[in-house]
PDB file of C-alpha atoms and ligand atoms in Angstrom:
ATOM      1  CA  MET A   1       2.914 -13.879  -1.510  1.00 90.00           C
ATOM      2  CA  THR A   2      -0.252 -12.319  -2.306  1.00 97.00           C
ATOM      3  CA  LYS A   3      -2.099 -11.715   0.774  1.00 98.00           C
ATOM      4  CA  LEU A   4      -5.743 -11.606   1.128  1.00 98.00           C
ATOM      5  CA  SER A   5      -7.849  -8.870   3.178  1.00 99.00           C
ATOM      6  CA  VAL A   6     -11.381  -9.583   3.373  1.00 99.00           C
ATOM      7  CA  ASN A   7     -13.922  -6.722   2.795  1.00 99.00           C
ATOM      8  CA  VAL A   8     -16.885  -6.950   5.323  1.00 99.00           C
ATOM      9  CA  ASN A   9     -18.878  -4.151   3.805  1.00 98.00           C
ATOM     10  CA  LYS A  10     -21.604  -6.719   2.294  1.00 98.00           C
ATOM     11  CA  VAL A  11     -22.040  -8.329   5.898  1.00 98.00           C
ATOM     12  CA  ALA A  12     -22.619  -4.884   6.933  1.00 98.00           C
ATOM     13  CA  HIS A  13     -25.284  -4.535   4.009  1.00 98.00           C
ATOM     14  CA  LEU A  14     -27.380  -7.267   5.094  1.00 98.00           C
ATOM     15  CA  ARG A  15     -27.165  -6.335   8.981  1.00 98.00           C
ATOM     16  CA  ASN A  16     -28.678  -3.055   8.146  1.00 98.00           C
ATOM     17  CA  THR A  17     -31.868  -4.221   6.719  1.00 98.00           C
ATOM     18  CA  ARG A  18     -33.023  -5.197  10.038  1.00 98.00           C
ATOM     19  CA  HIS A  19     -32.990  -3.832  13.240  1.00 97.00           C
ATOM     20  CA  MET A  20     -30.702  -6.274  15.091  1.00 95.00           C
ATOM     21  CA  GLU A  21     -26.951  -7.211  14.895  1.00 95.00           C
ATOM     22  CA  VAL A  22     -27.501 -10.216  12.466  1.00 98.00           C
ATOM     23  CA  PRO A  23     -25.321 -11.151  10.824  1.00 98.00           C
ATOM     24  CA  SER A  24     -22.746  -9.757  12.789  1.00 98.00           C
ATOM     25  CA  VAL A  25     -19.799  -7.796  11.449  1.00 98.00           C
ATOM     26  CA  THR A  26     -17.507  -8.543  13.858  1.00 98.00           C
ATOM     27  CA  TRP A  27     -18.243 -12.249  13.652  1.00 98.00           C
ATOM     28  CA  ALA A  28     -17.489 -12.093   9.817  1.00 98.00           C
ATOM     29  CA  ALA A  29     -14.290 -10.390  10.930  1.00 98.00           C
ATOM     30  CA  ARG A  30     -13.005 -12.898  13.127  1.00 98.00           C
ATOM     31  CA  THR A  31     -14.274 -15.932  10.848  1.00 98.00           C
ATOM     32  CA  ALA A  32     -12.062 -14.283   7.891  1.00 98.00           C
ATOM     33  CA  LEU A  33      -8.860 -13.728  10.222  1.00 98.00           C
ATOM     34  CA  ASP A  34      -9.392 -17.450  11.797  1.00 98.00           C
ATOM     35  CA  ALA A  35      -9.523 -18.901   8.234  1.00 98.00           C
ATOM     36  CA  GLY A  36      -6.137 -17.195   7.483  1.00 98.00           C
ATOM     37  CA  ALA A  37      -6.883 -13.749   5.878  1.00 98.00           C
ATOM     38  CA  VAL A  38      -4.074 -11.202   6.562  1.00 98.00           C
ATOM     39  CA  GLY A  39      -6.616  -8.439   7.559  1.00 98.00           C
ATOM     40  CA  VAL A  40      -9.967  -6.933   7.326  1.00 99.00           C
ATOM     41  CA  THR A  41     -11.153  -4.029   5.143  1.00 99.00           C
ATOM     42  CA  VAL A  42     -14.041  -1.845   5.355  1.00 99.00           C
ATOM     43  CA  HIS A  43     -15.243   1.125   3.491  1.00 98.00           C
ATOM     44  CA  PRO A  44     -17.358   3.289   5.706  1.00 98.00           C
ATOM     45  CA  ARG A  45     -19.285   5.498   3.164  1.00 98.00           C
ATOM     46  CA  PRO A  46     -20.531   9.068   4.181  1.00 98.00           C
ATOM     47  CA  ASP A  47     -24.178   7.388   3.817  1.00 98.00           C
ATOM     48  CA  GLU A  48     -23.229   4.555   6.028  1.00 98.00           C
ATOM     49  CA  ARG A  49     -25.214   2.154   3.560  1.00 98.00           C
ATOM     50  CA  HIS A  50     -23.274  -0.711   4.822  1.00 98.00           C
ATOM     51  CA  ILE A  51     -20.209  -0.116   7.295  1.00 98.00           C
ATOM     52  CA  ARG A  52     -21.417   2.204  10.118  1.00 98.00           C
ATOM     53  CA  GLU A  53     -18.931   4.261  12.403  1.00 98.00           C
ATOM     54  CA  TYR A  54     -19.738   1.900  15.121  1.00 98.00           C
ATOM     55  CA  ASP A  55     -18.591  -1.064  12.818  1.00 98.00           C
ATOM     56  CA  VAL A  56     -15.118   0.719  12.668  1.00 98.00           C
ATOM     57  CA  TYR A  57     -14.236   0.718  16.033  1.00 98.00           C
ATOM     58  CA  ALA A  58     -15.706  -2.552  16.809  1.00 98.00           C
ATOM     59  CA  ILE A  59     -13.534  -4.183  14.154  1.00 98.00           C
ATOM     60  CA  GLN A  60     -10.419  -1.993  15.738  1.00 98.00           C
ATOM     61  CA  GLU A  61     -11.124  -3.995  19.066  1.00 98.00           C
ATOM     62  CA  VAL A  62     -11.235  -7.425  17.348  1.00 98.00           C
ATOM     63  CA  LEU A  63      -7.740  -6.756  15.543  1.00 98.00           C
ATOM     64  CA  LYS A  64      -6.633  -5.784  18.979  1.00 98.00           C
ATOM     65  CA  GLU A  65      -7.262  -9.446  20.299  1.00 98.00           C
ATOM     66  CA  THR A  66      -4.214 -11.198  21.055  1.00 97.00           C
ATOM     67  CA  ALA A  67      -5.199 -13.912  18.694  1.00 97.00           C
ATOM     68  CA  TYR A  68      -4.929 -11.375  15.759  1.00 98.00           C
ATOM     69  CA  ALA A  69      -1.566  -9.827  16.383  1.00 98.00           C
ATOM     70  CA  GLY A  70       0.078  -8.981  13.006  1.00 98.00           C
ATOM     71  CA  ARG A  71      -3.097  -8.888  11.173  1.00 98.00           C
ATOM     72  CA  GLU A  72      -4.127  -5.975   9.337  1.00 98.00           C
ATOM     73  CA  TYR A  73      -6.678  -3.105   9.029  1.00 98.00           C
ATOM     74  CA  ASN A  74      -7.381  -1.669   5.918  1.00 98.00           C
ATOM     75  CA  ILE A  75      -9.896   1.459   5.871  1.00 98.00           C
ATOM     76  CA  GLU A  76     -10.963   2.531   2.564  1.00 98.00           C
ATOM     77  CA  GLY A  77     -12.554   5.839   2.018  1.00 98.00           C
ATOM     78  CA  ASN A  78     -12.539   9.498   0.074  1.00 98.00           C
ATOM     79  CA  PRO A  79     -10.544  11.594   2.591  1.00 98.00           C
ATOM     80  CA  PHE A  80     -12.003  14.857   1.120  1.00 98.00           C
ATOM     81  CA  GLU A  81     -15.762  13.475   1.872  1.00 97.00           C
ATOM     82  CA  GLY A  82     -17.449  12.550   5.283  1.00 95.00           C
ATOM     83  CA  LYS A  83     -15.851  11.624   8.393  1.00 97.00           C
ATOM     84  CA  TYR A  84     -13.153   9.601   6.734  1.00 98.00           C
ATOM     85  CA  ILE A  85     -10.187  11.790   8.261  1.00 98.00           C
ATOM     86  CA  GLU A  86     -11.754  11.532  11.590  1.00 98.00           C
ATOM     87  CA  LEU A  87     -12.209   7.688  11.422  1.00 98.00           C
ATOM     88  CA  VAL A  88      -8.624   7.017  10.298  1.00 98.00           C
ATOM     89  CA  THR A  89      -6.724   9.458  12.672  1.00 98.00           C
ATOM     90  CA  THR A  90      -8.625   7.840  15.620  1.00 98.00           C
ATOM     91  CA  VAL A  91      -8.494   4.187  14.766  1.00 98.00           C
ATOM     92  CA  LYS A  92      -4.744   4.385  13.133  1.00 98.00           C
ATOM     93  CA  PRO A  93      -5.317   1.304  10.685  1.00 98.00           C
ATOM     94  CA  ASP A  94      -2.439  -0.109   9.290  1.00 98.00           C
ATOM     95  CA  GLN A  95      -3.526   0.867   5.670  1.00 98.00           C
ATOM     96  CA  CYS A  96      -5.446   3.641   4.428  1.00 98.00           C
ATOM     97  CA  THR A  97      -6.807   3.214   1.021  1.00 99.00           C
ATOM     98  CA  LEU A  98      -7.800   6.467  -0.743  1.00 98.00           C
ATOM     99  CA  VAL A  99     -10.601   6.244  -2.950  1.00 98.00           C
ATOM    100  CA  PRO A 100     -12.174   8.975  -5.037  1.00 98.00           C
ATOM    101  CA  ASP A 101     -15.374   8.336  -4.934  1.00 98.00           C
ATOM    102  CA  ASP A 102     -18.431  10.716  -4.703  1.00 97.00           C
ATOM    103  CA  PRO A 103     -20.687  10.467  -1.432  1.00 96.00           C
ATOM    104  CA  GLY A 104     -23.541   8.724  -3.853  1.00 96.00           C
ATOM    105  CA  ALA A 105     -21.636   6.565  -5.773  1.00 96.00           C
ATOM    106  CA  PHE A 106     -23.360   3.395  -6.480  1.00 97.00           C
ATOM    107  CA  THR A 107     -19.940   1.569  -5.849  1.00 97.00           C
ATOM    108  CA  SER A 108     -16.286   2.511  -6.645  1.00 97.00           C
ATOM    109  CA  ASN A 109     -15.793   3.121 -10.172  1.00 97.00           C
ATOM    110  CA  ALA A 110     -12.684   4.801 -11.012  1.00 97.00           C
ATOM    111  CA  GLY A 111      -9.160   5.532  -9.740  1.00 98.00           C
ATOM    112  CA  TRP A 112      -7.625   8.824  -8.787  1.00 98.00           C
ATOM    113  CA  LYS A 113      -6.516  11.332 -11.518  1.00 98.00           C
ATOM    114  CA  VAL A 114      -3.460  12.237  -9.454  1.00 98.00           C
ATOM    115  CA  SER A 115      -2.401  14.916 -12.277  1.00 98.00           C
ATOM    116  CA  GLU A 116      -5.537  16.626 -11.199  1.00 98.00           C
ATOM    117  CA  ASN A 117      -5.183  16.457  -7.243  1.00 98.00           C
ATOM    118  CA  ARG A 118      -1.601  16.604  -6.685  1.00 98.00           C
ATOM    119  CA  GLU A 119      -1.485  19.305  -4.105  1.00 98.00           C
ATOM    120  CA  ARG A 120      -4.419  18.025  -1.936  1.00 98.00           C
ATOM    121  CA  LEU A 121      -3.227  14.252  -2.405  1.00 98.00           C
ATOM    122  CA  ILE A 122       0.488  15.828  -1.074  1.00 98.00           C
ATOM    123  CA  GLU A 123      -1.100  17.396   1.951  1.00 98.00           C
ATOM    124  CA  VAL A 124      -3.821  14.723   3.050  1.00 98.00           C
ATOM    125  CA  ILE A 125      -1.228  11.921   2.512  1.00 98.00           C
ATOM    126  CA  GLY A 126       1.434  13.460   4.637  1.00 98.00           C
ATOM    127  CA  ASP A 127      -1.004  14.054   7.308  1.00 98.00           C
ATOM    128  CA  LEU A 128      -2.599  10.430   7.272  1.00 98.00           C
ATOM    129  CA  LYS A 129       1.057   8.998   7.392  1.00 98.00           C
ATOM    130  CA  LYS A 130       1.361  10.610  10.682  1.00 97.00           C
ATOM    131  CA  HIS A 131      -1.680   8.036  11.777  1.00 97.00           C
ATOM    132  CA  CYS A 132      -1.568   4.995   9.766  1.00 97.00           C
ATOM    133  CA  GLY A 133       1.008   2.513   8.671  1.00 94.00           C
ATOM    134  CA  ARG A 134       0.584   2.767   4.969  1.00 98.00           C
ATOM    135  CA  VAL A 135      -1.099   5.144   2.537  1.00 98.00           C
ATOM    136  CA  SER A 136      -2.313   3.354  -0.696  1.00 99.00           C
ATOM    137  CA  LEU A 137      -3.859   4.891  -3.818  1.00 99.00           C
ATOM    138  CA  PHE A 138      -6.909   3.435  -5.703  1.00 99.00           C
ATOM    139  CA  MET A 139      -5.839   3.732  -8.852  1.00 98.00           C
ATOM    140  CA  ASP A 140      -6.448   3.133 -12.676  1.00 98.00           C
ATOM    141  CA  ALA A 141      -4.394   0.671 -14.667  1.00 98.00           C
ATOM    142  CA  ASP A 142      -2.631   3.951 -16.157  1.00 98.00           C
ATOM    143  CA  PRO A 143       1.136   3.870 -15.742  1.00 98.00           C
ATOM    144  CA  ASP A 144       1.601   7.797 -15.869  1.00 98.00           C
ATOM    145  CA  GLU A 145      -0.917   8.164 -13.131  1.00 98.00           C
ATOM    146  CA  ILE A 146       0.729   5.402 -10.972  1.00 98.00           C
ATOM    147  CA  ARG A 147       4.232   7.229 -11.319  1.00 98.00           C
ATOM    148  CA  LEU A 148       2.689  10.449 -10.023  1.00 98.00           C
ATOM    149  CA  ALA A 149       1.162   8.228  -7.037  1.00 98.00           C
ATOM    150  CA  LYS A 150       4.863   7.867  -5.752  1.00 98.00           C
ATOM    151  CA  GLU A 151       5.428  11.610  -6.249  1.00 98.00           C
ATOM    152  CA  VAL A 152       2.736  12.694  -3.973  1.00 98.00           C
ATOM    153  CA  GLY A 153       4.105  10.075  -1.152  1.00 98.00           C
ATOM    154  CA  ALA A 154       1.592   6.866  -1.563  1.00 98.00           C
ATOM    155  CA  ASP A 155       3.366   3.849  -0.368  1.00 98.00           C
ATOM    156  CA  ARG A 156       1.208   1.605  -2.220  1.00 98.00           C
ATOM    157  CA  VAL A 157      -1.160   1.617  -5.462  1.00 98.00           C
ATOM    158  CA  GLU A 158      -4.268  -0.350  -5.374  1.00 99.00           C
ATOM    159  CA  LEU A 159      -5.176  -1.323  -8.989  1.00 98.00           C
ATOM    160  CA  TYR A 160      -8.930  -1.016  -9.626  1.00 98.00           C
ATOM    161  CA  THR A 161      -9.661  -4.417 -11.369  1.00 98.00           C
ATOM    162  CA  GLU A 162     -13.354  -3.765 -12.379  1.00 98.00           C
ATOM    163  CA  PRO A 163     -12.466  -3.358 -15.980  1.00 98.00           C
ATOM    164  CA  TYR A 164     -10.163  -6.616 -15.831  1.00 98.00           C
ATOM    165  CA  ALA A 165     -13.205  -8.350 -14.271  1.00 98.00           C
ATOM    166  CA  ASP A 166     -15.449  -7.025 -17.083  1.00 98.00           C
ATOM    167  CA  ALA A 167     -12.950  -8.149 -19.655  1.00 98.00           C
ATOM    168  CA  TRP A 168     -12.945 -11.800 -18.128  1.00 98.00           C
ATOM    169  CA  GLY A 169     -13.994 -14.293 -20.394  1.00 98.00           C
ATOM    170  CA  THR A 170     -14.042 -12.135 -23.489  1.00 98.00           C
ATOM    171  CA  ASP A 171     -11.926 -11.565 -26.714  1.00 98.00           C
ATOM    172  CA  GLU A 172     -10.467  -8.560 -24.768  1.00 98.00           C
ATOM    173  CA  GLN A 173      -9.205 -10.318 -21.499  1.00 98.00           C
ATOM    174  CA  ASP A 174      -5.404 -10.466 -22.634  1.00 98.00           C
ATOM    175  CA  ASN A 175      -5.528  -7.084 -23.923  1.00 98.00           C
ATOM    176  CA  VAL A 176      -6.760  -5.876 -20.689  1.00 98.00           C
ATOM    177  CA  LEU A 177      -4.403  -8.065 -18.683  1.00 98.00           C
ATOM    178  CA  ARG A 178      -1.394  -6.539 -20.589  1.00 98.00           C
ATOM    179  CA  ARG A 179      -2.447  -3.066 -19.425  1.00 98.00           C
ATOM    180  CA  PHE A 180      -2.634  -4.295 -15.710  1.00 98.00           C
ATOM    181  CA  ILE A 181       0.564  -6.061 -16.145  1.00 98.00           C
ATOM    182  CA  GLU A 182       1.963  -2.710 -17.834  1.00 98.00           C
ATOM    183  CA  ALA A 183       0.667  -0.751 -14.739  1.00 98.00           C
ATOM    184  CA  SER A 184       1.879  -3.076 -12.151  1.00 98.00           C
ATOM    185  CA  LYS A 185       5.452  -2.907 -13.756  1.00 98.00           C
ATOM    186  CA  ALA A 186       5.304   0.971 -13.520  1.00 98.00           C
ATOM    187  CA  ALA A 187       4.427   0.559  -9.795  1.00 98.00           C
ATOM    188  CA  GLN A 188       7.161  -1.789  -9.346  1.00 98.00           C
ATOM    189  CA  LYS A 189       9.599   0.488 -11.122  1.00 98.00           C
ATOM    190  CA  ALA A 190       8.428   3.546  -9.085  1.00 98.00           C
ATOM    191  CA  GLY A 191       9.091   1.595  -5.672  1.00 98.00           C
ATOM    192  CA  LEU A 192       5.241   1.364  -4.887  1.00 98.00           C
ATOM    193  CA  GLY A 193       3.799  -1.674  -3.220  1.00 98.00           C
ATOM    194  CA  LEU A 194       0.862  -3.122  -5.187  1.00 98.00           C
ATOM    195  CA  ASN A 195      -2.422  -4.124  -4.040  1.00 98.00           C
ATOM    196  CA  ALA A 196      -5.447  -4.941  -6.260  1.00 99.00           C
ATOM    197  CA  GLY A 197      -9.280  -5.160  -5.786  1.00 98.00           C
ATOM    198  CA  HIS A 198     -12.918  -4.531  -7.126  1.00 98.00           C
ATOM    199  CA  ASP A 199     -14.909  -7.475  -8.615  1.00 98.00           C
ATOM    200  CA  LEU A 200     -12.227 -10.002  -8.343  1.00 98.00           C
ATOM    201  CA  ASN A 201     -13.493 -13.650  -7.706  1.00 98.00           C
ATOM    202  CA  LEU A 202     -12.804 -17.197  -7.847  1.00 98.00           C
ATOM    203  CA  ASP A 203     -12.749 -17.205 -11.700  1.00 98.00           C
ATOM    204  CA  ASN A 204     -10.407 -14.183 -12.179  1.00 98.00           C
ATOM    205  CA  LEU A 205      -8.267 -14.137  -9.533  1.00 98.00           C
ATOM    206  CA  GLY A 206      -5.617 -16.828 -10.093  1.00 97.00           C
ATOM    207  CA  TYR A 207      -4.667 -15.629 -13.646  1.00 97.00           C
ATOM    208  CA  LEU A 208      -4.271 -11.943 -12.655  1.00 98.00           C
ATOM    209  CA  ILE A 209      -1.922 -13.139  -9.719  1.00 98.00           C
ATOM    210  CA  GLN A 210      -0.267 -15.621 -12.173  1.00 97.00           C
ATOM    211  CA  HIS A 211       0.731 -12.644 -14.449  1.00 97.00           C
ATOM    212  CA  ILE A 212       1.379 -10.289 -11.571  1.00 97.00           C
ATOM    213  CA  PRO A 213       2.877 -12.613  -8.954  1.00 94.00           C
ATOM    214  CA  TRP A 214       4.712  -9.298  -7.111  1.00 95.00           C
ATOM    215  CA  LEU A 215       1.097  -8.540  -6.055  1.00 97.00           C
ATOM    216  CA  ASP A 216       1.281  -7.609  -2.490  1.00 98.00           C
ATOM    217  CA  GLU A 217      -2.427  -8.003  -1.385  1.00 98.00           C
ATOM    218  CA  VAL A 218      -5.726  -8.340  -2.716  1.00 98.00           C
ATOM    219  CA  SER A 219      -8.756  -6.983  -0.955  1.00 99.00           C
ATOM    220  CA  ILE A 220     -12.007  -8.759  -1.971  1.00 99.00           C
ATOM    221  CA  GLY A 221     -15.608  -8.550  -0.625  1.00 98.00           C
ATOM    222  CA  HIS A 222     -18.682  -8.851  -2.709  1.00 98.00           C
ATOM    223  CA  ALA A 223     -17.908 -12.135  -4.530  1.00 98.00           C
ATOM    224  CA  LEU A 224     -16.242 -13.756  -1.457  1.00 99.00           C
ATOM    225  CA  ILE A 225     -19.365 -12.987   0.729  1.00 98.00           C
ATOM    226  CA  ALA A 226     -21.636 -13.986  -2.090  1.00 98.00           C
ATOM    227  CA  ASP A 227     -19.760 -17.350  -2.308  1.00 98.00           C
ATOM    228  CA  ALA A 228     -20.198 -17.834   1.582  1.00 98.00           C
ATOM    229  CA  LEU A 229     -24.099 -17.921   0.893  1.00 98.00           C
ATOM    230  CA  GLN A 230     -23.371 -21.480  -0.847  1.00 98.00           C
ATOM    231  CA  THR A 231     -19.962 -22.497   1.197  1.00 98.00           C
ATOM    232  CA  GLY A 232     -19.884 -20.978   4.579  1.00 98.00           C
ATOM    233  CA  LEU A 233     -17.520 -17.899   5.112  1.00 98.00           C
ATOM    234  CA  LYS A 234     -14.662 -19.916   6.397  1.00 98.00           C
ATOM    235  CA  GLU A 235     -14.541 -22.330   3.459  1.00 98.00           C
ATOM    236  CA  SER A 236     -15.123 -19.085   1.313  1.00 99.00           C
ATOM    237  CA  VAL A 237     -12.077 -17.234   2.611  1.00 99.00           C
ATOM    238  CA  LYS A 238     -10.100 -20.486   2.182  1.00 98.00           C
ATOM    239  CA  ALA A 239     -10.795 -20.945  -1.417  1.00 98.00           C
ATOM    240  CA  TYR A 240      -9.543 -17.375  -2.174  1.00 98.00           C
ATOM    241  CA  LEU A 241      -6.342 -18.161  -0.022  1.00 98.00           C
ATOM    242  CA  ASN A 242      -5.738 -21.133  -1.778  1.00 98.00           C
ATOM    243  CA  ILE A 243      -5.792 -19.255  -5.098  1.00 97.00           C
ATOM    244  CA  CYS A 244      -3.472 -16.651  -3.423  1.00 97.00           C
ATOM    245  CA  ASN A 245      -1.105 -19.279  -2.031  1.00 94.00           C
ATOM    246  CA  ARG A 246      -1.209 -21.252  -5.552  1.00 92.00           C
ATOM    247  CA  PHE A 247       0.196 -18.608  -7.960  1.00 79.00           C
ATOM    248  CA  THR A 248       2.663 -17.068  -5.616  1.00 68.00           C
ATOM    249  CA  GLY A 249       5.829 -18.478  -3.999  1.00 55.00           C
TER     250      GLY A 249
HETATM  251  C1  LIG B 301     -12.739   0.368  -3.308  1.00 74.32           C
HETATM  252  C2  LIG B 301     -13.459  -0.712  -3.749  1.00 74.32           C
HETATM  253  O1  LIG B 301     -13.201  -1.110  -4.863  1.00 74.32           O
HETATM  254  C3  LIG B 301     -14.125  -1.467  -2.822  1.00 74.32           C
HETATM  255  O2  LIG B 301     -13.315  -1.927  -1.652  1.00 74.32           O
HETATM  256  C4  LIG B 301     -15.294  -0.811  -2.065  1.00 74.32           C
HETATM  257  O3  LIG B 301     -15.327  -1.109  -0.813  1.00 74.32           O
HETATM  258  C5  LIG B 301     -16.517  -1.380  -2.884  1.00 74.32           C
HETATM  259  O4  LIG B 301     -17.772  -0.733  -1.983  1.00 74.32           O
HETATM  260  P1  LIG B 301     -19.014  -1.408  -1.863  1.00 74.32           P
HETATM  261  O5  LIG B 301     -18.819  -2.300  -1.267  1.00 74.32           O
HETATM  262  O6  LIG B 301     -19.932  -0.035  -1.283  1.00 74.32           O
HETATM  263  O7  LIG B 301     -19.365  -1.650  -3.353  1.00 74.32           O
HETATM  264  N1  LIG B 302     -10.682  -2.560  -2.777  1.00 74.32           N
HETATM  265  C1  LIG B 302     -11.449  -3.652  -3.063  1.00 74.32           C
HETATM  266  C2  LIG B 302     -12.372  -4.223  -1.969  1.00 74.32           C
HETATM  267  O1  LIG B 302     -12.078  -4.071  -0.565  1.00 74.32           O
HETATM  268  C3  LIG B 302     -13.417  -5.161  -2.386  1.00 74.32           C
HETATM  269  O2  LIG B 302     -14.021  -5.045  -3.666  1.00 74.32           O
HETATM  270  P1  LIG B 302     -15.002  -6.113  -3.888  1.00 74.32           P
HETATM  271  O3  LIG B 302     -14.371  -7.352  -3.880  1.00 74.32           O
HETATM  272  O4  LIG B 302     -16.200  -5.888  -2.930  1.00 74.32           O
HETATM  273  O5  LIG B 302     -15.477  -5.573  -5.370  1.00 74.32           O
END
């Protein structure tokens, strides 16, 4: 069954526009977990535009609570920039998702070119595996690069789904989906777990899961938090969970 990890970056974004803890990032994490999310995702960027160092530790404390036993912490970031390594080797999350973002990236906009980063990825993944449960690489839907992800030691890959979201509702929709299915089969054949994320929403999520039912996890933030402005966060999480549950056994 495809699990949902809720990314709370955007709650932190709003919180940072005033000097008060409103809205609370830990409240959002708890609400998402109480609604049934498998876990919480954060992306502590070097400029701390949204998730700040203290948020990372505060969410760790939430996930230590008995009520959330078995839920997962997914921390995203570029291991070669900022304080990512320091944070994850201290917090020891269930999953480290490595993303090749430049420090000033507007948002995540590409997957790893493993072919151009083999040696340093082998080293950093080997180190991270001593501190976290799984290492996932944020990847474009490129079967060749995905096969290399296995070779450098990744446990999972996360398909960067912005191209899929951009094609949604256009004539290119099914051509792009086919690329993602091919990439997903390459991950499956390589023995990699499969995650997906970026710009997934209530409109495009079901079709993706329906065609890639072996998807282990989606991490969703931007659209889910935007939807929550209309429905409330608990109902927004439940709406995404309903889609995850509907299309997988
Ligand atoms: C890696 C990815 O696609 C997202 O998880 C990322 O966290 C989005 O970053 P922003 O929330 O800063 O746009
Ligand atoms: N890895 C994707 C993620 O955590 C959230 O991406 P988005 O839903 O905010 O685009």
